[in-house]
GROMACS .gro file of C-alpha atoms in nm:
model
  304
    1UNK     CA    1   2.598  -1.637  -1.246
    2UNK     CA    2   2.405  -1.305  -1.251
    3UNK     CA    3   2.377  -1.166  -1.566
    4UNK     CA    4   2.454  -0.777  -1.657
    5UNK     CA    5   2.313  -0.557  -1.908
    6UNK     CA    6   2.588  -0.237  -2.008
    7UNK     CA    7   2.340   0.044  -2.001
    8UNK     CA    8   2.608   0.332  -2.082
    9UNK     CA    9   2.912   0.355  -2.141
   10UNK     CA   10   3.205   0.653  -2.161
   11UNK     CA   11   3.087   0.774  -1.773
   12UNK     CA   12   3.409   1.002  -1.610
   13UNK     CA   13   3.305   0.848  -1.259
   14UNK     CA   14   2.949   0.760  -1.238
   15UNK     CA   15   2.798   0.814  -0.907
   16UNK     CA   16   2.443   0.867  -0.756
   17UNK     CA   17   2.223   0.686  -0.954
   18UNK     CA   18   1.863   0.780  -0.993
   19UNK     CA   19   1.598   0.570  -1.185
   20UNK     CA   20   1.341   0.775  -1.323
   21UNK     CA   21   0.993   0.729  -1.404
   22UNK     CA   22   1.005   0.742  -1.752
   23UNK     CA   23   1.295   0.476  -1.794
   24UNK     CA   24   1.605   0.657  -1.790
   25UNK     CA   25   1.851   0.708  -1.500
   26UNK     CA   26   1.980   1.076  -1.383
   27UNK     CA   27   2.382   1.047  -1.206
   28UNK     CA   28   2.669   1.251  -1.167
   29UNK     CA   29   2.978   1.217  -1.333
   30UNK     CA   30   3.193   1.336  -1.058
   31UNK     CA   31   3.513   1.368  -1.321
   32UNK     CA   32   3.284   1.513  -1.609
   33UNK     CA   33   3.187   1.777  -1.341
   34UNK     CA   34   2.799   1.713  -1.431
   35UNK     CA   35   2.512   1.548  -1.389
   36UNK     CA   36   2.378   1.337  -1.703
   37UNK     CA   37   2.052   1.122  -1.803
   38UNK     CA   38   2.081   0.811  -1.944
   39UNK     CA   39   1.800   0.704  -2.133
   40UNK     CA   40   1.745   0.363  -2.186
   41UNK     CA   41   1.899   0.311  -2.525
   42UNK     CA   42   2.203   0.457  -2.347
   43UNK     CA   43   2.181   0.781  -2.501
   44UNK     CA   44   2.357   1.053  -2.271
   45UNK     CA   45   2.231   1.438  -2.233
   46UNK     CA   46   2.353   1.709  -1.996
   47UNK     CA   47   2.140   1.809  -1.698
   48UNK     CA   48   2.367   2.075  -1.509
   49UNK     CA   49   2.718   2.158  -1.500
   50UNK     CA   50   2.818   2.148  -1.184
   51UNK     CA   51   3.165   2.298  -1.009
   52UNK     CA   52   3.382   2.113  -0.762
   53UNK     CA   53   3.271   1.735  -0.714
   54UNK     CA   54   2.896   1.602  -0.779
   55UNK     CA   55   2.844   1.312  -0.567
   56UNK     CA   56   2.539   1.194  -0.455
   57UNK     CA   57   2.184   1.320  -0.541
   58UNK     CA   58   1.849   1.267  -0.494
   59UNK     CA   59   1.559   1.410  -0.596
   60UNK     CA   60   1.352   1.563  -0.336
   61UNK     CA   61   0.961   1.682  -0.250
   62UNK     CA   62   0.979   1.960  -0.509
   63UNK     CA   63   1.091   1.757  -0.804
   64UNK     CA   64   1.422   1.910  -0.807
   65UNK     CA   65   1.751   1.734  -0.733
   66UNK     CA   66   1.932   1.793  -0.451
   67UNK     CA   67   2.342   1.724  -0.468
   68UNK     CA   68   2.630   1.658  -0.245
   69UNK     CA   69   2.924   1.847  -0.389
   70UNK     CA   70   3.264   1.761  -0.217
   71UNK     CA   71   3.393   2.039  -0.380
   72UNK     CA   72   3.637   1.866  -0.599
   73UNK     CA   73   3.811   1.723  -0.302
   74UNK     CA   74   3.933   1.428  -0.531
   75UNK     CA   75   4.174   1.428  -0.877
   76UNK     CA   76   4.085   1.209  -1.112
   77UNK     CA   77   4.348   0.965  -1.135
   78UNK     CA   78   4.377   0.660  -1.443
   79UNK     CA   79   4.578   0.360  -1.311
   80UNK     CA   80   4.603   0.014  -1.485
   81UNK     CA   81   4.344   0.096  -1.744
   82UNK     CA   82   4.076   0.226  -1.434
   83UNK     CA   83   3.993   0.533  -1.296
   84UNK     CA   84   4.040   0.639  -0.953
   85UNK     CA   85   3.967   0.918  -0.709
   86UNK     CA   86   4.341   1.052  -0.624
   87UNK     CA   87   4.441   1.278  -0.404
   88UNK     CA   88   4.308   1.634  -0.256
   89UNK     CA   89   4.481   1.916  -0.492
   90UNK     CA   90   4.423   2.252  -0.325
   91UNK     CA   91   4.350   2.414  -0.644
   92UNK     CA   92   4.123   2.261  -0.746
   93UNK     CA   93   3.877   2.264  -0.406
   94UNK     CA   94   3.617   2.498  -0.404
   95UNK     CA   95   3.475   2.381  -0.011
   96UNK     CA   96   3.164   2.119   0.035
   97UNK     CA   97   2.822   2.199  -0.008
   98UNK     CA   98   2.503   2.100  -0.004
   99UNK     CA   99   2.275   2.219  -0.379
  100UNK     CA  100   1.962   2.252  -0.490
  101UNK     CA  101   1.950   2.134  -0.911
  102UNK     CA  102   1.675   2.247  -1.133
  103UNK     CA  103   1.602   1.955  -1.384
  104UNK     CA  104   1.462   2.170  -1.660
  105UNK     CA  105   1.683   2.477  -1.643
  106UNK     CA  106   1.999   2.347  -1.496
  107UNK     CA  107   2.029   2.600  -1.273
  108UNK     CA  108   2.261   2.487  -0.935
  109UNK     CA  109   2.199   2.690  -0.603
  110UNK     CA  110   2.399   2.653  -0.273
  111UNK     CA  111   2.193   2.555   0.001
  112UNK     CA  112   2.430   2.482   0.284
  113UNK     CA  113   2.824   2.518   0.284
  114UNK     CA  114   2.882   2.500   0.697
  115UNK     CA  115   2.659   2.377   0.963
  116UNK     CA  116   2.697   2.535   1.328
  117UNK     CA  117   3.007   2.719   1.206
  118UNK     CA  118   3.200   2.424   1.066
  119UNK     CA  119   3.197   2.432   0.701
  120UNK     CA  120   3.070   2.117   0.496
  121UNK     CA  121   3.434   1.937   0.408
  122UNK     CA  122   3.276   1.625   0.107
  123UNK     CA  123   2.927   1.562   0.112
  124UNK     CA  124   2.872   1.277  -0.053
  125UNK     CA  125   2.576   1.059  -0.035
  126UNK     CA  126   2.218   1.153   0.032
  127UNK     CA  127   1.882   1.001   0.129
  128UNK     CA  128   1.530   1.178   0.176
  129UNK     CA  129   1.256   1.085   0.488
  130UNK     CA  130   0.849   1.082   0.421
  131UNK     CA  131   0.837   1.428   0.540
  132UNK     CA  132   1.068   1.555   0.284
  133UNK     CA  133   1.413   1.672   0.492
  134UNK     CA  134   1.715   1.492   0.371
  135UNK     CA  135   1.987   1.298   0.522
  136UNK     CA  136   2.362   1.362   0.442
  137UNK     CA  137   2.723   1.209   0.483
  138UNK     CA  138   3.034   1.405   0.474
  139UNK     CA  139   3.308   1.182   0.390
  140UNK     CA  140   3.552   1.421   0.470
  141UNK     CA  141   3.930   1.508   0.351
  142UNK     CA  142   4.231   1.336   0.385
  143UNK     CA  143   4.569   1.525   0.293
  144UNK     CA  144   4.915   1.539   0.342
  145UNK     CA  145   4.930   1.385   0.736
  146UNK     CA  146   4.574   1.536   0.847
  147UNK     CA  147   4.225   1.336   0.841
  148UNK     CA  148   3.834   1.532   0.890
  149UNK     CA  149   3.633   1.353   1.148
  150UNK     CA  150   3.299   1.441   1.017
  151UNK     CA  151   2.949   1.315   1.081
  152UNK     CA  152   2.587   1.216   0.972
  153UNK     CA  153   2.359   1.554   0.928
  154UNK     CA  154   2.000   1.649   0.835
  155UNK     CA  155   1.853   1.906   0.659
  156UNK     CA  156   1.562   2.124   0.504
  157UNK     CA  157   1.494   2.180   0.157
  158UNK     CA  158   1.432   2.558   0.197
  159UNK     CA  159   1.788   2.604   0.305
  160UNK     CA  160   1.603   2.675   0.709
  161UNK     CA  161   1.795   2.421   0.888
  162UNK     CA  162   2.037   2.202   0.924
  163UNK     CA  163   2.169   1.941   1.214
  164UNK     CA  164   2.466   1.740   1.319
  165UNK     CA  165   2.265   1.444   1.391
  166UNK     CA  166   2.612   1.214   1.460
  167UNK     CA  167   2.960   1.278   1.512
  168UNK     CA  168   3.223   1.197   1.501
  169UNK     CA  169   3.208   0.956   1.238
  170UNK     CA  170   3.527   0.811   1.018
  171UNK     CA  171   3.482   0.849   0.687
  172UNK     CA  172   3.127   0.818   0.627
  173UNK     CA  173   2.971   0.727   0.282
  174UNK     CA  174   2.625   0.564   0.148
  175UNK     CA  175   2.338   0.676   0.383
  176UNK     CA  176   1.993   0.529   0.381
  177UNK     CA  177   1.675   0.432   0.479
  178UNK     CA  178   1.455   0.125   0.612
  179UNK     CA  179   1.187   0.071   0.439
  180UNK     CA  180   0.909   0.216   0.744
  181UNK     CA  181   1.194   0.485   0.769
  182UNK     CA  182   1.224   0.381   1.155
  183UNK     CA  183   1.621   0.303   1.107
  184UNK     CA  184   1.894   0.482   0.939
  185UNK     CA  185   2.212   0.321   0.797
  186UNK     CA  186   2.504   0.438   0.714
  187UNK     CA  187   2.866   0.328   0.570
  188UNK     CA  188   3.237   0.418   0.631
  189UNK     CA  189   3.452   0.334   0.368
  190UNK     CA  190   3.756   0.281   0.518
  191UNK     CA  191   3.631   0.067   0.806
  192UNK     CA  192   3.460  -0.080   0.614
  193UNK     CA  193   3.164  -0.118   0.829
  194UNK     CA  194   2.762  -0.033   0.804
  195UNK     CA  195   2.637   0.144   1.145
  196UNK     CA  196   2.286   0.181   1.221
  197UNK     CA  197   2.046   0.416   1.427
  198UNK     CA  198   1.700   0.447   1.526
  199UNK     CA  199   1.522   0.742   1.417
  200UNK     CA  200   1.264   0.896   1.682
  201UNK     CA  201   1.119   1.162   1.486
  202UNK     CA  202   1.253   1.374   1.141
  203UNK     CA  203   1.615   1.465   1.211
  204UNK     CA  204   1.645   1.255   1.547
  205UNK     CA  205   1.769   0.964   1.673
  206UNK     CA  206   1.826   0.786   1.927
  207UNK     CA  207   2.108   0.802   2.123
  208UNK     CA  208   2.435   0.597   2.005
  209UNK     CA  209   2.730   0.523   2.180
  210UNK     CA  210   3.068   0.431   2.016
  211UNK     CA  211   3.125   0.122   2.270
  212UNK     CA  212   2.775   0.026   2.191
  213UNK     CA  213   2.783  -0.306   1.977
  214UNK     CA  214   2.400  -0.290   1.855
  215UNK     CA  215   2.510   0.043   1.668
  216UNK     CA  216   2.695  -0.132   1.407
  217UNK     CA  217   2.491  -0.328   1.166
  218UNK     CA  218   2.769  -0.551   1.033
  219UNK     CA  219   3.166  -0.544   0.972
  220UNK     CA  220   3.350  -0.689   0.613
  221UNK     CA  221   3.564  -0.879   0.689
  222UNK     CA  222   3.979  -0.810   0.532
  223UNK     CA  223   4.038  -0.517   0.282
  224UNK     CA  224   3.674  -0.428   0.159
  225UNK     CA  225   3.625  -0.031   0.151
  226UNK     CA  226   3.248   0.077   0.122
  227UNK     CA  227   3.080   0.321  -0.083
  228UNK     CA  228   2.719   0.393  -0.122
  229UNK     CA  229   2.365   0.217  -0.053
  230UNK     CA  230   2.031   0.159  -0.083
  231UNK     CA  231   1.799  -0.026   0.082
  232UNK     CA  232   1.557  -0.276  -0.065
  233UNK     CA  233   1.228  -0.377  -0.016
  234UNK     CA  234   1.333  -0.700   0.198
  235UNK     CA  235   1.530  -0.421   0.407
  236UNK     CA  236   1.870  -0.537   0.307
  237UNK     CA  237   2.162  -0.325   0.355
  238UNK     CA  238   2.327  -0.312  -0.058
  239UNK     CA  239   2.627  -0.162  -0.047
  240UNK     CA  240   2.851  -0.083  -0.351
  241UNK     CA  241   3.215  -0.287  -0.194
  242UNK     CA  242   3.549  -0.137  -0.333
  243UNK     CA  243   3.808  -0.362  -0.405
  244UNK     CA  244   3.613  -0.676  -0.375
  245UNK     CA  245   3.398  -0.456  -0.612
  246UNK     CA  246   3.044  -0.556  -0.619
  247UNK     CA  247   2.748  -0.502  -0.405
  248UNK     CA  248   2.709  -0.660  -0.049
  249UNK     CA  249   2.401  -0.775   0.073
  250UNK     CA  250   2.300  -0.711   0.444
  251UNK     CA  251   2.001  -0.857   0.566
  252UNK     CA  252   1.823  -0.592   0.853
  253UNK     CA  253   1.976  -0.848   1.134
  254UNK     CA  254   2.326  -0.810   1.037
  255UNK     CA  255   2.361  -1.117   0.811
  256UNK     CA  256   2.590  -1.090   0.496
  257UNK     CA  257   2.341  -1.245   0.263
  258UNK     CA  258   2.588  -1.258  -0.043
  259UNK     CA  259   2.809  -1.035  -0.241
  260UNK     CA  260   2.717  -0.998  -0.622
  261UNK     CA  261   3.039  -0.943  -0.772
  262UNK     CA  262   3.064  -0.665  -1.066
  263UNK     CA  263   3.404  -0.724  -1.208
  264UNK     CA  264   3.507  -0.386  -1.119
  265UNK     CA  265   3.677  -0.315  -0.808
  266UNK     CA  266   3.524   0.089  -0.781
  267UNK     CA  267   3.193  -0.001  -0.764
  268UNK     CA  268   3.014   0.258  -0.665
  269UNK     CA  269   2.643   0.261  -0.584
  270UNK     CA  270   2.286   0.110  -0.673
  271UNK     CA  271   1.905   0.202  -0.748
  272UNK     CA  272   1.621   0.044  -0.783
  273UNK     CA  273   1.359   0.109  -1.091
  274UNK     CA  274   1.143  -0.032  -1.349
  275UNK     CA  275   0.802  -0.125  -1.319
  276UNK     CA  276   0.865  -0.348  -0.993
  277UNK     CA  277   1.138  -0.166  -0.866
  278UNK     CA  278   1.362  -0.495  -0.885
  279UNK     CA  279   1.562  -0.376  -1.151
  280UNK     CA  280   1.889  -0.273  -1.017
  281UNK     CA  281   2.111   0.007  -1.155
  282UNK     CA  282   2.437   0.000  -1.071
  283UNK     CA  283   2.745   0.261  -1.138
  284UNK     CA  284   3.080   0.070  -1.230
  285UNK     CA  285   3.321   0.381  -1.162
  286UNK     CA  286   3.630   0.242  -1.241
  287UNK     CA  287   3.527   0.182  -1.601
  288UNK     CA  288   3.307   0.423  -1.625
  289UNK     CA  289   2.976   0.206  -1.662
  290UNK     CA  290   2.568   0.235  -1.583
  291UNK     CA  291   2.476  -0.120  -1.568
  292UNK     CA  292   2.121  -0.319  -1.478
  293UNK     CA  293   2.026  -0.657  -1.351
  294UNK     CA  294   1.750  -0.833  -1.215
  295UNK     CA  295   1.746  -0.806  -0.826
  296UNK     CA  296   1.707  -1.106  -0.669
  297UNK     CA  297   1.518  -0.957  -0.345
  298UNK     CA  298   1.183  -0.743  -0.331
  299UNK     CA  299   1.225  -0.380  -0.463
  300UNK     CA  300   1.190  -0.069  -0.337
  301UNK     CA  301   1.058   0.316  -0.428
  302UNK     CA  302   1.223   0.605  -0.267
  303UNK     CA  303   1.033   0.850  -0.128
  304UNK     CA  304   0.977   1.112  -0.408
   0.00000   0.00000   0.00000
Protein backbone atom coordinates (compact mmCIF):
# COMPACT_ATOMS: atom_id res chain seq x y z
CA UNK A 1 0.00 0.00 0.00
CA UNK A 2 1.97 3.16 -0.92
CA UNK A 3 1.63 5.73 1.36
CA UNK A 4 0.80 9.60 0.42
CA UNK A 5 1.71 12.71 2.04
CA UNK A 6 -1.09 15.87 1.06
CA UNK A 7 1.42 18.56 0.36
CA UNK A 8 -1.28 21.35 -0.64
CA UNK A 9 -4.36 21.61 -0.84
CA UNK A 10 -7.18 24.24 -2.48
CA UNK A 11 -5.17 23.84 -6.18
CA UNK A 12 -7.91 25.06 -9.22
CA UNK A 13 -6.20 22.30 -11.51
CA UNK A 14 -2.70 21.62 -10.60
CA UNK A 15 -0.51 20.86 -13.45
CA UNK A 16 3.30 20.94 -14.29
CA UNK A 17 4.98 20.23 -11.34
CA UNK A 18 8.44 21.46 -10.63
CA UNK A 19 10.56 20.49 -7.52
CA UNK A 20 12.83 23.07 -6.62
CA UNK A 21 16.05 23.19 -4.99
CA UNK A 22 15.20 24.71 -1.97
CA UNK A 23 12.20 22.28 -1.11
CA UNK A 24 9.23 23.73 -2.51
CA UNK A 25 7.45 22.87 -5.81
CA UNK A 26 6.56 25.67 -8.62
CA UNK A 27 3.00 24.45 -10.89
CA UNK A 28 0.33 25.98 -12.67
CA UNK A 29 -3.05 26.16 -11.68
CA UNK A 30 -4.53 26.00 -15.06
CA UNK A 31 -8.21 27.16 -13.51
CA UNK A 32 -6.54 29.79 -11.07
CA UNK A 33 -4.94 31.17 -14.33
CA UNK A 34 -1.36 31.18 -12.48
CA UNK A 35 1.48 29.68 -11.59
CA UNK A 36 2.06 29.11 -7.65
CA UNK A 37 4.98 27.75 -5.22
CA UNK A 38 4.30 25.47 -2.75
CA UNK A 39 6.62 25.43 -0.06
CA UNK A 40 6.94 22.57 1.92
CA UNK A 41 4.70 23.38 4.83
CA UNK A 42 2.15 23.81 2.03
CA UNK A 43 2.13 27.40 2.12
CA UNK A 44 0.99 28.84 -1.41
CA UNK A 45 2.41 32.27 -3.06
CA UNK A 46 1.80 33.72 -6.52
CA UNK A 47 4.54 33.55 -9.15
CA UNK A 48 2.80 35.06 -12.38
CA UNK A 49 -0.58 35.57 -13.52
CA UNK A 50 -0.90 34.14 -16.49
CA UNK A 51 -3.87 34.59 -19.37
CA UNK A 52 -5.52 31.77 -21.25
CA UNK A 53 -4.45 28.19 -19.91
CA UNK A 54 -0.96 27.46 -18.02
CA UNK A 55 -0.10 23.99 -18.61
CA UNK A 56 3.09 22.64 -18.50
CA UNK A 57 6.41 24.36 -17.52
CA UNK A 58 9.77 23.89 -17.04
CA UNK A 59 12.43 25.78 -16.12
CA UNK A 60 15.05 26.25 -18.63
CA UNK A 61 19.08 27.22 -19.08
CA UNK A 62 18.44 30.79 -17.96
CA UNK A 63 16.66 30.07 -14.74
CA UNK A 64 13.47 31.28 -16.01
CA UNK A 65 10.36 29.17 -16.62
CA UNK A 66 9.20 28.46 -19.75
CA UNK A 67 5.15 27.65 -20.14
CA UNK A 68 2.78 25.97 -22.45
CA UNK A 69 -0.34 28.10 -22.55
CA UNK A 70 -3.32 26.41 -24.41
CA UNK A 71 -4.85 29.53 -24.37
CA UNK A 72 -7.74 28.70 -22.21
CA UNK A 73 -8.85 26.09 -24.63
CA UNK A 74 -10.62 24.25 -21.64
CA UNK A 75 -13.71 25.51 -19.05
CA UNK A 76 -13.40 24.52 -15.88
CA UNK A 77 -16.09 22.23 -15.23
CA UNK A 78 -17.12 20.68 -11.29
CA UNK A 79 -18.89 17.28 -11.65
CA UNK A 80 -19.60 14.83 -8.74
CA UNK A 81 -17.59 16.77 -6.24
CA UNK A 82 -14.28 16.87 -8.99
CA UNK A 83 -13.09 19.15 -11.30
CA UNK A 84 -12.79 18.71 -14.88
CA UNK A 85 -11.48 20.30 -18.04
CA UNK A 86 -14.91 20.95 -20.10
CA UNK A 87 -15.36 22.06 -23.19
CA UNK A 88 -13.65 24.79 -25.69
CA UNK A 89 -15.75 28.21 -25.10
CA UNK A 90 -14.73 30.64 -27.84
CA UNK A 91 -14.64 33.45 -25.52
CA UNK A 92 -12.69 32.61 -23.52
CA UNK A 93 -9.56 31.41 -26.05
CA UNK A 94 -6.95 33.68 -26.50
CA UNK A 95 -4.76 31.11 -29.22
CA UNK A 96 -1.71 28.72 -27.92
CA UNK A 97 1.57 29.83 -27.17
CA UNK A 98 4.66 29.11 -26.14
CA UNK A 99 6.13 31.85 -22.83
CA UNK A 100 8.97 32.79 -21.33
CA UNK A 101 8.16 33.43 -17.08
CA UNK A 102 10.41 35.52 -15.01
CA UNK A 103 10.50 33.93 -11.43
CA UNK A 104 11.35 37.08 -9.57
CA UNK A 105 9.32 39.68 -11.43
CA UNK A 106 6.51 37.72 -12.86
CA UNK A 107 6.76 39.10 -15.93
CA UNK A 108 5.17 36.55 -18.95
CA UNK A 109 6.54 37.10 -22.61
CA UNK A 110 5.27 35.30 -25.80
CA UNK A 111 7.83 33.42 -27.41
CA UNK A 112 6.09 31.47 -30.12
CA UNK A 113 2.26 31.55 -31.07
CA UNK A 114 2.56 29.68 -34.79
CA UNK A 115 5.26 27.61 -36.20
CA UNK A 116 5.71 27.55 -40.16
CA UNK A 117 2.48 29.54 -40.47
CA UNK A 118 0.21 27.29 -38.40
CA UNK A 119 -0.53 28.85 -35.19
CA UNK A 120 0.18 26.89 -31.82
CA UNK A 121 -3.61 25.38 -31.05
CA UNK A 122 -2.80 23.86 -26.77
CA UNK A 123 0.61 23.46 -25.84
CA UNK A 124 0.71 21.57 -23.10
CA UNK A 125 3.58 19.69 -21.75
CA UNK A 126 7.24 20.49 -22.00
CA UNK A 127 10.68 18.92 -21.56
CA UNK A 128 14.28 20.55 -21.97
CA UNK A 129 17.58 18.60 -23.81
CA UNK A 130 21.41 19.09 -22.37
CA UNK A 131 21.89 21.78 -24.82
CA UNK A 132 19.13 23.83 -23.53
CA UNK A 133 16.24 23.84 -26.57
CA UNK A 134 12.98 22.51 -25.38
CA UNK A 135 10.58 19.96 -26.48
CA UNK A 136 6.77 20.65 -26.80
CA UNK A 137 3.28 18.88 -27.27
CA UNK A 138 0.28 20.51 -28.64
CA UNK A 139 -2.64 18.65 -27.53
CA UNK A 140 -4.79 20.36 -29.73
CA UNK A 141 -8.71 21.41 -29.80
CA UNK A 142 -11.62 19.52 -30.01
CA UNK A 143 -15.06 21.41 -30.67
CA UNK A 144 -18.34 21.13 -31.87
CA UNK A 145 -17.69 18.12 -34.76
CA UNK A 146 -13.93 19.26 -35.64
CA UNK A 147 -10.60 17.67 -34.06
CA UNK A 148 -6.62 19.50 -34.49
CA UNK A 149 -4.16 16.93 -35.64
CA UNK A 150 -1.15 18.47 -34.15
CA UNK A 151 2.36 17.27 -33.49
CA UNK A 152 5.64 17.03 -31.38
CA UNK A 153 7.88 20.43 -31.90
CA UNK A 154 11.22 21.89 -30.73
CA UNK A 155 12.36 25.04 -29.91
CA UNK A 156 14.94 27.83 -28.83
CA UNK A 157 14.89 29.79 -25.84
CA UNK A 158 15.69 33.11 -27.61
CA UNK A 159 12.45 32.88 -29.48
CA UNK A 160 15.13 32.00 -32.99
CA UNK A 161 13.56 28.84 -33.94
CA UNK A 162 11.20 26.55 -33.86
CA UNK A 163 10.46 22.92 -35.63
CA UNK A 164 7.72 20.47 -36.35
CA UNK A 165 9.74 17.60 -35.37
CA UNK A 166 6.43 15.02 -35.76
CA UNK A 167 3.17 15.18 -37.19
CA UNK A 168 0.54 14.33 -37.31
CA UNK A 169 0.06 13.21 -33.95
CA UNK A 170 -3.56 12.58 -32.05
CA UNK A 171 -3.81 14.30 -29.18
CA UNK A 172 -0.48 14.48 -27.79
CA UNK A 173 0.29 15.14 -24.03
CA UNK A 174 3.34 14.41 -21.46
CA UNK A 175 6.67 14.65 -23.42
CA UNK A 176 9.99 13.52 -22.09
CA UNK A 177 13.28 12.43 -21.91
CA UNK A 178 15.62 9.22 -21.39
CA UNK A 179 17.85 9.60 -19.09
CA UNK A 180 21.26 9.84 -21.82
CA UNK A 181 18.61 12.02 -23.73
CA UNK A 182 19.10 9.49 -26.80
CA UNK A 183 15.10 8.74 -26.87
CA UNK A 184 12.13 10.88 -26.66
CA UNK A 185 8.67 9.81 -25.39
CA UNK A 186 5.68 11.03 -25.73
CA UNK A 187 1.81 10.40 -24.74
CA UNK A 188 -1.66 10.75 -26.42
CA UNK A 189 -4.34 10.91 -24.17
CA UNK A 190 -7.01 9.64 -25.91
CA UNK A 191 -5.25 6.60 -27.33
CA UNK A 192 -4.02 6.13 -24.68
CA UNK A 193 -0.69 5.10 -25.83
CA UNK A 194 3.21 6.22 -25.13
CA UNK A 195 5.21 6.52 -28.63
CA UNK A 196 8.80 6.76 -28.73
CA UNK A 197 11.66 8.21 -31.04
CA UNK A 198 15.26 8.31 -31.34
CA UNK A 199 16.85 11.55 -31.21
CA UNK A 200 19.97 12.03 -33.67
CA UNK A 201 21.06 15.33 -32.72
CA UNK A 202 19.08 18.60 -30.79
CA UNK A 203 15.72 18.92 -32.53
CA UNK A 204 16.08 15.63 -34.72
CA UNK A 205 15.05 12.38 -34.91
CA UNK A 206 14.97 9.69 -36.55
CA UNK A 207 12.63 8.88 -38.94
CA UNK A 208 9.14 7.29 -37.72
CA UNK A 209 6.60 5.72 -39.58
CA UNK A 210 2.92 5.34 -38.43
CA UNK A 211 2.81 1.46 -39.55
CA UNK A 212 6.04 1.12 -37.73
CA UNK A 213 5.41 -1.04 -34.49
CA UNK A 214 8.89 -0.18 -32.68
CA UNK A 215 7.52 3.56 -32.60
CA UNK A 216 5.11 2.90 -29.95
CA UNK A 217 6.54 2.22 -26.58
CA UNK A 218 3.48 0.56 -25.06
CA UNK A 219 -0.53 0.63 -25.36
CA UNK A 220 -3.13 0.65 -21.95
CA UNK A 221 -5.12 -1.52 -22.29
CA UNK A 222 -9.49 -0.50 -22.03
CA UNK A 223 -10.50 3.15 -21.12
CA UNK A 224 -7.18 4.68 -19.65
CA UNK A 225 -6.60 8.36 -21.10
CA UNK A 226 -2.95 9.69 -20.51
CA UNK A 227 -1.67 12.85 -19.35
CA UNK A 228 1.80 13.88 -18.55
CA UNK A 229 5.35 12.21 -17.72
CA UNK A 230 8.53 12.00 -16.53
CA UNK A 231 11.10 9.79 -16.77
CA UNK A 232 13.07 8.25 -13.94
CA UNK A 233 16.36 7.33 -13.28
CA UNK A 234 15.70 3.46 -14.08
CA UNK A 235 14.29 5.03 -17.49
CA UNK A 236 10.72 4.18 -16.83
CA UNK A 237 8.04 5.73 -18.71
CA UNK A 238 5.55 7.43 -15.43
CA UNK A 239 2.69 8.57 -16.76
CA UNK A 240 -0.11 10.39 -14.84
CA UNK A 241 -3.40 7.68 -16.14
CA UNK A 242 -6.91 9.40 -16.21
CA UNK A 243 -9.66 7.49 -15.17
CA UNK A 244 -7.78 4.62 -13.76
CA UNK A 245 -6.12 7.72 -12.11
CA UNK A 246 -2.71 7.05 -10.92
CA UNK A 247 0.65 6.85 -12.44
CA UNK A 248 1.74 3.99 -14.87
CA UNK A 249 4.97 2.63 -14.86
CA UNK A 250 6.77 1.77 -18.21
CA UNK A 251 9.90 0.13 -18.08
CA UNK A 252 12.32 1.48 -21.35
CA UNK A 253 11.35 -2.08 -23.12
CA UNK A 254 7.74 -1.55 -23.13
CA UNK A 255 6.83 -3.45 -19.94
CA UNK A 256 3.93 -2.08 -17.72
CA UNK A 257 5.82 -2.39 -14.50
CA UNK A 258 2.75 -1.42 -12.23
CA UNK A 259 0.24 1.29 -11.83
CA UNK A 260 0.35 3.23 -8.42
CA UNK A 261 -3.09 4.14 -7.96
CA UNK A 262 -3.88 7.85 -6.54
CA UNK A 263 -7.52 7.69 -5.73
CA UNK A 264 -8.24 10.35 -8.11
CA UNK A 265 -9.22 9.64 -11.52
CA UNK A 266 -7.55 13.30 -13.09
CA UNK A 267 -4.31 12.61 -12.20
CA UNK A 268 -2.27 14.67 -13.78
CA UNK A 269 1.52 14.60 -13.75
CA UNK A 270 4.78 13.80 -11.61
CA UNK A 271 8.37 15.17 -10.54
CA UNK A 272 11.02 14.05 -8.99
CA UNK A 273 12.96 16.04 -5.99
CA UNK A 274 14.47 15.94 -2.67
CA UNK A 275 17.84 15.17 -1.86
CA UNK A 276 17.85 11.77 -3.97
CA UNK A 277 15.51 12.76 -6.41
CA UNK A 278 13.18 9.69 -5.36
CA UNK A 279 10.70 11.74 -3.88
CA UNK A 280 7.82 11.94 -6.17
CA UNK A 281 5.44 14.91 -6.54
CA UNK A 282 2.43 14.32 -7.92
CA UNK A 283 -0.64 16.78 -9.03
CA UNK A 284 -4.16 15.22 -8.11
CA UNK A 285 -6.28 17.63 -10.49
CA UNK A 286 -9.51 16.49 -9.85
CA UNK A 287 -9.28 17.47 -6.19
CA UNK A 288 -7.11 19.90 -6.52
CA UNK A 289 -4.03 18.27 -4.62
CA UNK A 290 0.13 18.47 -4.60
CA UNK A 291 0.97 15.22 -3.10
CA UNK A 292 4.56 13.26 -2.35
CA UNK A 293 5.66 9.71 -1.91
CA UNK A 294 8.60 7.72 -1.83
CA UNK A 295 9.46 6.39 -5.39
CA UNK A 296 10.09 3.04 -5.48
CA UNK A 297 12.66 3.20 -8.58
CA UNK A 298 16.03 5.29 -8.89
CA UNK A 299 15.44 9.12 -9.30
CA UNK A 300 16.15 11.46 -11.62
CA UNK A 301 17.35 15.43 -12.11
CA UNK A 302 16.17 17.31 -15.06
CA UNK A 303 18.39 19.10 -16.92
CA UNK A 304 18.43 22.66 -15.38
Amino acid sequence: MVEFTEVASGLRFPEGPIAMPDGSVVLVEMFGKCITRVAPDGGKSTVAKVEGGPNGIAVGPDGALYLCNNGGCFTEVDFMGLTFPGPFTPSNYIGGRIQRVDMGTGTVTDLYTECDGNKLRGPNDIVFDNSGGMWFTDHGIRHDRSSDLTGIYYAKTDGSMIREVVFPSEAPNGIGLSPDGTKLYWAETHTGRVFQATVTAPGEIAPISSIDPSACLCGLPGLQLLDSLAVDGDGNVCVATLLNGGITVISPSGEILQHIATGDPLTTNICFGGSDFQTAYITLSGTGKLVSMKWPYKGLRLNY
